[in-house]
Coordinates of N, CA and C in Angstrom, one line a residue:
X280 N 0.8 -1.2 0.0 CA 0.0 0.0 0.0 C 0.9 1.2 0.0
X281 N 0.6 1.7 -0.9 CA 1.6 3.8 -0.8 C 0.9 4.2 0.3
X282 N 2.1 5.2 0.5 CA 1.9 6.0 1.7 C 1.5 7.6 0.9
X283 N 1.4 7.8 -0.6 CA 1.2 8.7 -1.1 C -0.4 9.2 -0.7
X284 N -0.5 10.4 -1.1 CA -1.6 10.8 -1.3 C -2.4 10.4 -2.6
X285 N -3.8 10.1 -3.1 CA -4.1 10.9 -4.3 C -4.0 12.0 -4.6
X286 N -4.6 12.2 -5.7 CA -4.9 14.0 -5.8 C -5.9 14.7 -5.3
X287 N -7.2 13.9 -5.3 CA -8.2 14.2 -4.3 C -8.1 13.9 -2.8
X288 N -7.2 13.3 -2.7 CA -7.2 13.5 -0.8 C -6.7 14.3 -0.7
X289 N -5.4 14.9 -1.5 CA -4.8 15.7 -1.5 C -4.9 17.1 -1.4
X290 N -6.2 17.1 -1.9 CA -7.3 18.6 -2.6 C -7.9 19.2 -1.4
X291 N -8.6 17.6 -0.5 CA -9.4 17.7 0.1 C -8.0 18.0 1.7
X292 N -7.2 17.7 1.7 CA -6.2 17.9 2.9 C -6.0 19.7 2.5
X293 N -5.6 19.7 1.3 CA -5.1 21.9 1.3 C -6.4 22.9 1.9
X294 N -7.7 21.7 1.4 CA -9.3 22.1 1.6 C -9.1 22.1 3.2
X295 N -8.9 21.6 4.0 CA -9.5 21.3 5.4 C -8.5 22.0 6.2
X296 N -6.7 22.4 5.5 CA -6.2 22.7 6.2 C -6.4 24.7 6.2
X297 N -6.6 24.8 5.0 CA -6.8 25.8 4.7 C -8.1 26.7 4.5
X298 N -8.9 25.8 3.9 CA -10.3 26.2 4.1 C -10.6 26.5 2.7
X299 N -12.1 26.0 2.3 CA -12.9 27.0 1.0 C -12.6 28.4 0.8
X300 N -12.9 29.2 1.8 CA -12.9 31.0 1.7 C -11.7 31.6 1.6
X301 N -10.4 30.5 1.6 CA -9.0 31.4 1.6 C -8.3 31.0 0.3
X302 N -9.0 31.5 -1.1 CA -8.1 30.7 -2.2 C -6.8 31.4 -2.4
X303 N -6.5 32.5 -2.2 CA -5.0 33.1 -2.0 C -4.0 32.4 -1.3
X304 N -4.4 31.5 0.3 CA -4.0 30.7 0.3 C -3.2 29.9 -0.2
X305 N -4.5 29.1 -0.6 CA -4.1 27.7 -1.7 C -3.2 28.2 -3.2
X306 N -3.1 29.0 -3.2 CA -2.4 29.7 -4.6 C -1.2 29.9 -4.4
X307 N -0.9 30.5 -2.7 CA 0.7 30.5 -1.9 C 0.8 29.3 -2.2
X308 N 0.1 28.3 -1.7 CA 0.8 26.5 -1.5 C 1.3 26.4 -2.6
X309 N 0.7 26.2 -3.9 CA 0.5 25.7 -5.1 C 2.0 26.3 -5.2
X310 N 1.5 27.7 -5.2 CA 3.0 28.5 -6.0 C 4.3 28.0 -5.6
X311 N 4.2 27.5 -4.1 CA 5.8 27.4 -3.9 C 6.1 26.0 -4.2
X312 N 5.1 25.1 -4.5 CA 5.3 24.0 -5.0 C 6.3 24.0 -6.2
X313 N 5.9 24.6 -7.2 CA 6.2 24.9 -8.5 C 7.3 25.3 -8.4
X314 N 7.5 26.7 -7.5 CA 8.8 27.5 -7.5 C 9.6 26.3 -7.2
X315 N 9.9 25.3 -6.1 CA 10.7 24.6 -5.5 C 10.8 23.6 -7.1
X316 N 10.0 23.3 -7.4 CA 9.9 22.3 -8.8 C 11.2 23.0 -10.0
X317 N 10.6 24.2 -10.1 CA 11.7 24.7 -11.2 C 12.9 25.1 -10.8
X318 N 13.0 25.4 -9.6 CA 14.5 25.6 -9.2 C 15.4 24.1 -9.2
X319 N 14.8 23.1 -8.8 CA 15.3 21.8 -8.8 C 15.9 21.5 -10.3
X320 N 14.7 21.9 -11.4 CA 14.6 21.6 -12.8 C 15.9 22.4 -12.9
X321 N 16.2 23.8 -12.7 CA 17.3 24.3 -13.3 C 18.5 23.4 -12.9
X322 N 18.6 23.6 -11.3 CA 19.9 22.6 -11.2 C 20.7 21.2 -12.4
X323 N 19.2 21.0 -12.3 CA 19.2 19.5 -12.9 C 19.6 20.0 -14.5
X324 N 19.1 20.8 -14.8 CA 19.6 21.4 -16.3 C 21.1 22.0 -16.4
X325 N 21.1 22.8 -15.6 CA 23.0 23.1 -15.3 C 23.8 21.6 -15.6
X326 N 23.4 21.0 -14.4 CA 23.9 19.1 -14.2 C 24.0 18.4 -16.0
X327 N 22.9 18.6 -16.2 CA 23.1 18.1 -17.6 C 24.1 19.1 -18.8
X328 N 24.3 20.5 -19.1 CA 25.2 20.9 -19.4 C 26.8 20.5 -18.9
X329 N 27.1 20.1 -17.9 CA 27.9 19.7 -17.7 C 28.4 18.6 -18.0
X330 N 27.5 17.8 -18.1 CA 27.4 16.3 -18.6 C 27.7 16.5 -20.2
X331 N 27.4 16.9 -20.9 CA 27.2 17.4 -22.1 C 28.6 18.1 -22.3
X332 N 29.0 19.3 -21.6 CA 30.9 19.8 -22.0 C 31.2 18.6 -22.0
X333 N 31.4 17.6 -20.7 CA 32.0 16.8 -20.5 C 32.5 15.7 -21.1
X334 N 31.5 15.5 -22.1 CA 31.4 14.1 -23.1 C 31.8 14.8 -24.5
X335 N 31.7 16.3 -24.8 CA 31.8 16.7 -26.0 C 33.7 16.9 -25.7
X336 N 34.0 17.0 -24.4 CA 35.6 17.2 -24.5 C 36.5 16.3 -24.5
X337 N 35.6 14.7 -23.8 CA 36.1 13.5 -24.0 C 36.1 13.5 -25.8
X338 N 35.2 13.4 -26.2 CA 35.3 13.2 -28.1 C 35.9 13.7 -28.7
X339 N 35.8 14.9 -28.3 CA 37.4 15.2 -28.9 C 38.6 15.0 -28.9
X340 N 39.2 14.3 -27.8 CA 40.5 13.3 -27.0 C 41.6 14.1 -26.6
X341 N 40.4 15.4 -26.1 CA 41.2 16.1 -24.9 C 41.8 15.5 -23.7
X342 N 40.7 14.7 -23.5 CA 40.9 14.1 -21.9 C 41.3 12.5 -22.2
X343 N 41.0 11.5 -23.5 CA 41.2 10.4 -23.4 C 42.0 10.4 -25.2
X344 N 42.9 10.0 -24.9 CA 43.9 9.8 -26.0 C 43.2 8.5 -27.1
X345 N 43.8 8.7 -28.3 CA 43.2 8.0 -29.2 C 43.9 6.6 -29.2
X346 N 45.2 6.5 -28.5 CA 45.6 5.3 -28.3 C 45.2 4.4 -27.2
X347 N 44.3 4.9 -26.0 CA 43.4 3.8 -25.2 C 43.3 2.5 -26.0
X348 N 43.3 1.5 -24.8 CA 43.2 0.4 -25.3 C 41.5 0.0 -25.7
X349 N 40.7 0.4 -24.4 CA 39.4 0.1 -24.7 C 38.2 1.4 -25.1
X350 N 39.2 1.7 -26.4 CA 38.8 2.9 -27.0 C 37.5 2.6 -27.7
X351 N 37.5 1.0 -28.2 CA 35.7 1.0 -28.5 C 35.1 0.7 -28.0
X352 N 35.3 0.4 -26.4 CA 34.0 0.4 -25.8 C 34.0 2.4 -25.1
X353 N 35.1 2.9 -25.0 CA 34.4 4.4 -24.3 C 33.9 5.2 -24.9
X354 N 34.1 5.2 -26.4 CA 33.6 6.0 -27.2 C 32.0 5.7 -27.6
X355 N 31.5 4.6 -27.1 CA 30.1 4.9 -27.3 C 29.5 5.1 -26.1
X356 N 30.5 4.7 -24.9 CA 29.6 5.5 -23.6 C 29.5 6.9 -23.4
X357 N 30.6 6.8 -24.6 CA 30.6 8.7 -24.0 C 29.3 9.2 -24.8
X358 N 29.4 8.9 -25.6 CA 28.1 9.3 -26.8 C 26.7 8.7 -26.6
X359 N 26.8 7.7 -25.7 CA 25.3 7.4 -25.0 C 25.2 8.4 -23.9
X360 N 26.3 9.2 -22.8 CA 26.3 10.0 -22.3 C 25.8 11.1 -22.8
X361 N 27.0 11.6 -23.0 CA 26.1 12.8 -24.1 C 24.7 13.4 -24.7
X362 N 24.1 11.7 -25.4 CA 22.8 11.8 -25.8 C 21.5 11.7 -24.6
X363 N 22.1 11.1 -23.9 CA 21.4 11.1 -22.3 C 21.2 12.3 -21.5
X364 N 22.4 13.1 -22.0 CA 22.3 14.6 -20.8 C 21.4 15.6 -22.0
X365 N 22.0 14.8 -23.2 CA 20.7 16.3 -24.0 C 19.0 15.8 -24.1
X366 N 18.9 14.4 -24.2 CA 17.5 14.4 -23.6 C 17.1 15.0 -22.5
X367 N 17.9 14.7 -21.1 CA 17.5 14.9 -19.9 C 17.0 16.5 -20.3
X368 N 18.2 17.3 -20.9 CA 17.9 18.7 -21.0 C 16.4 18.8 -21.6
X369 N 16.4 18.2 -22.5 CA 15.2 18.5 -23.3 C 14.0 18.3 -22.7
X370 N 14.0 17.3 -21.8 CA 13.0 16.6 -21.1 C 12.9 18.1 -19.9
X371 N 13.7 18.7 -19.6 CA 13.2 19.5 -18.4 C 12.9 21.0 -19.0
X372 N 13.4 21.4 -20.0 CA 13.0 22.5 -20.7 C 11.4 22.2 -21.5
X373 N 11.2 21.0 -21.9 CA 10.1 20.9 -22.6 C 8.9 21.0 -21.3
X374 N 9.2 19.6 -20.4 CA 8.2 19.5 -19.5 C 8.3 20.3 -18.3
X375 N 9.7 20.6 -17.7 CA 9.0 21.1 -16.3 C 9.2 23.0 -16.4
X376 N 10.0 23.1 -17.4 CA 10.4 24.6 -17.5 C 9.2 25.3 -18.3
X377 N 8.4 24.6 -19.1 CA 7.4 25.5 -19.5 C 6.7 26.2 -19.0
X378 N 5.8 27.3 -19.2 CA 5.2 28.0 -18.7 C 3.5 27.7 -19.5
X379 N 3.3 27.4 -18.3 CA 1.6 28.0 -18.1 C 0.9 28.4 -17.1
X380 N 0.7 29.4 -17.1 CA 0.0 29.9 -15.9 C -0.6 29.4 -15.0
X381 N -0.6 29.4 -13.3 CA -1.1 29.1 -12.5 C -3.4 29.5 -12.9
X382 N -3.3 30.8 -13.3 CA -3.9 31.4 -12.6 C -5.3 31.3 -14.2
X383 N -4.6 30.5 -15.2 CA -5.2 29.8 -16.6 C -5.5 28.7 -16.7
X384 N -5.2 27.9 -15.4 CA -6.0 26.5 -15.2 C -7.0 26.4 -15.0
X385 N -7.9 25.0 -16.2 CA -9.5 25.7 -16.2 C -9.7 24.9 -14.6
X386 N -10.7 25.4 -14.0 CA -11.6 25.4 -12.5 C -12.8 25.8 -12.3
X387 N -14.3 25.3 -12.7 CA -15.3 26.1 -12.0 C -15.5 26.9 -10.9
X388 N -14.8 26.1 -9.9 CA -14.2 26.4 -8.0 C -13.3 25.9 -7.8
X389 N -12.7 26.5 -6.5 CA -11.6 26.2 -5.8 C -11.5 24.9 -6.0
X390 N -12.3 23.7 -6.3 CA -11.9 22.5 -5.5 C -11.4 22.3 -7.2
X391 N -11.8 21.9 -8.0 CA -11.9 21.7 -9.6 C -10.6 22.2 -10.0
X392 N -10.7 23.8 -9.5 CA -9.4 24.4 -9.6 C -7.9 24.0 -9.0
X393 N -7.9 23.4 -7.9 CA -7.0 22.9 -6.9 C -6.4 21.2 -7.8
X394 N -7.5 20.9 -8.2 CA -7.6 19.2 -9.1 C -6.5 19.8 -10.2
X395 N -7.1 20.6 -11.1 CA -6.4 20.7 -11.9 C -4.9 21.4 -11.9
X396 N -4.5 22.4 -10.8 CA -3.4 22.1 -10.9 C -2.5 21.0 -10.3
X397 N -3.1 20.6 -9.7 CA -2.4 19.5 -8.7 C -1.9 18.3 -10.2
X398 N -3.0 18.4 -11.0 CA -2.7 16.9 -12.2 C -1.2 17.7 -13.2
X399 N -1.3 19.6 -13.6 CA 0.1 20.4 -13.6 C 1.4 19.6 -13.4
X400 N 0.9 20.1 -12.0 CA 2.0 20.0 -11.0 C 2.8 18.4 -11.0
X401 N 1.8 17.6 -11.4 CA 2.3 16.0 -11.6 C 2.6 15.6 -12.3
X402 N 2.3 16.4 -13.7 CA 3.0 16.3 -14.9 C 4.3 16.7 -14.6
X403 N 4.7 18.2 -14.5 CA 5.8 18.6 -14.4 C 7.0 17.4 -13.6
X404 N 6.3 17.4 -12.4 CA 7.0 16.4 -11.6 C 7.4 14.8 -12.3
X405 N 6.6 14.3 -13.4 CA 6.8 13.2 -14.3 C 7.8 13.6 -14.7
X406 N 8.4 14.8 -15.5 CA 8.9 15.1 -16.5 C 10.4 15.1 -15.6
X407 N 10.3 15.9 -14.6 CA 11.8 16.1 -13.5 C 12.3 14.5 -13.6
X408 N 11.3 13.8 -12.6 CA 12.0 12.6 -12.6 C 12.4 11.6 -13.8
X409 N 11.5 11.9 -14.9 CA 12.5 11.1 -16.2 C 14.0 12.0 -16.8
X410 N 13.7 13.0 -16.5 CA 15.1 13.9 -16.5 C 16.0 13.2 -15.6
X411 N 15.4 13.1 -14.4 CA 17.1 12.4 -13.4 C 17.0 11.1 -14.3
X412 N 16.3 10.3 -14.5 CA 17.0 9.1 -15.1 C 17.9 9.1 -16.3
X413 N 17.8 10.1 -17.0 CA 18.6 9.9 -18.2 C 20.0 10.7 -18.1
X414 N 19.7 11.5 -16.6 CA 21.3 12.7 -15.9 C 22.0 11.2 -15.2
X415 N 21.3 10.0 -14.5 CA 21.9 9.0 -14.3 C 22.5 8.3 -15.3
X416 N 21.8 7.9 -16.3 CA 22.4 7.5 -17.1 C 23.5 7.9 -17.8
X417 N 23.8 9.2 -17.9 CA 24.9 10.1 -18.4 C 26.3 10.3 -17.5
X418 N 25.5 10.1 -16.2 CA 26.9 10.4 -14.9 C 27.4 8.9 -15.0
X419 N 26.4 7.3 -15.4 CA 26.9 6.1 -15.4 C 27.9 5.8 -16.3
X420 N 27.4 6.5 -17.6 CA 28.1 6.2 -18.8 C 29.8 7.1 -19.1
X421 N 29.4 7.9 -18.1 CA 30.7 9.2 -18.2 C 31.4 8.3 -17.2
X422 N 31.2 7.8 -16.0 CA 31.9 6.8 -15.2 C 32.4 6.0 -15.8
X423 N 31.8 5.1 -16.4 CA 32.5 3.9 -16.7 C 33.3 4.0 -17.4
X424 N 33.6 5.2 -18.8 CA 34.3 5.5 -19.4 C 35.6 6.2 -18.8
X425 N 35.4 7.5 -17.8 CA 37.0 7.3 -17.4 C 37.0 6.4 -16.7
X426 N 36.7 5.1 -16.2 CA 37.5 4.1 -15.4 C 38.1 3.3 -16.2
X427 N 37.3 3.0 -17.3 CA 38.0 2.3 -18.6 C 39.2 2.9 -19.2
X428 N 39.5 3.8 -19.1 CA 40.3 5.1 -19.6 C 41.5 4.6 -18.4
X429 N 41.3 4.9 -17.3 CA 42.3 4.5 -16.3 C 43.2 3.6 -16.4
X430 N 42.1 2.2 -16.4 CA 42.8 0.9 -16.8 C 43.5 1.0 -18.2
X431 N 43.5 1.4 -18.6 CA 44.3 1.7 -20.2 C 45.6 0.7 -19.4

């Protein structure tokens, strides 16, 4: 059994803590959800830049000479790296960095209203977490490659 919330209990917990009559409130909550969401996304975007110099300076054989012994297996981790840190990018610029307004989510009432960003807000959050999988994949693949590199 999860210990998660749905999104309706969830609705109904900002509802009881906060109440029907205070939707400015619930708009503070919401907001700093998001805020905390995109600041995370940038990090993670920086993270992937890095990932990305990193693999573009290995290919070029700045950092790993062309004479390595297990030069054909690093040269496709680095380039599975690489391609991993520019999805991840893409994946957080497309899904969580977008913009749409808090305040353009359709809602008849507060509660409808609250549903629908909360489902937002879970998208975005899908999108962060497929971003770390592919920034892991990139930090695995950039690993294995200088350790391969080492052993030369």
């Amino acid at each position: 059994m999860s210990d998660r919330l749905t999104r309706e209990e969830e609705c109904e917990r900002i509802l009881a803590v906060i109440g029907h009559d205070q939707p400015e409130l619930v708009f503070q909550v919401l907001y700093v959800q998001f805020k905390i969401l995109h600041a995370r996304a940038q990090v993670l975007l920086g993270i992937a830049g890095v990932l990305v110099s990193t693999s573009v300076v290995l290919m070029t054989g700045k950092l790993i000479v062309r004479s390595v012994v297990h030069q054909a297996v690093i040269s496709p981790l680095v380039v599975i790296a690489g391609g991993a840190a520019i999805v991840a990018a893409g994946i957080v610029v497309s899904g969580v960095l977008g913009i749409r307004w808090m305040t353009e989510l359709p809602g008849a009432d507060v509660r409808e209203w609250i549903l629908s960003t909360l489902r937002y807000r879970d998208s975005k959050t899908l999108a962060y977490r497929a971003s770390i999988a592919f920034v892991l994949v990139s930090m695995v693949c950039l690993q294995s490659a200088a350790i391969l590199a080492w052993l030369r």
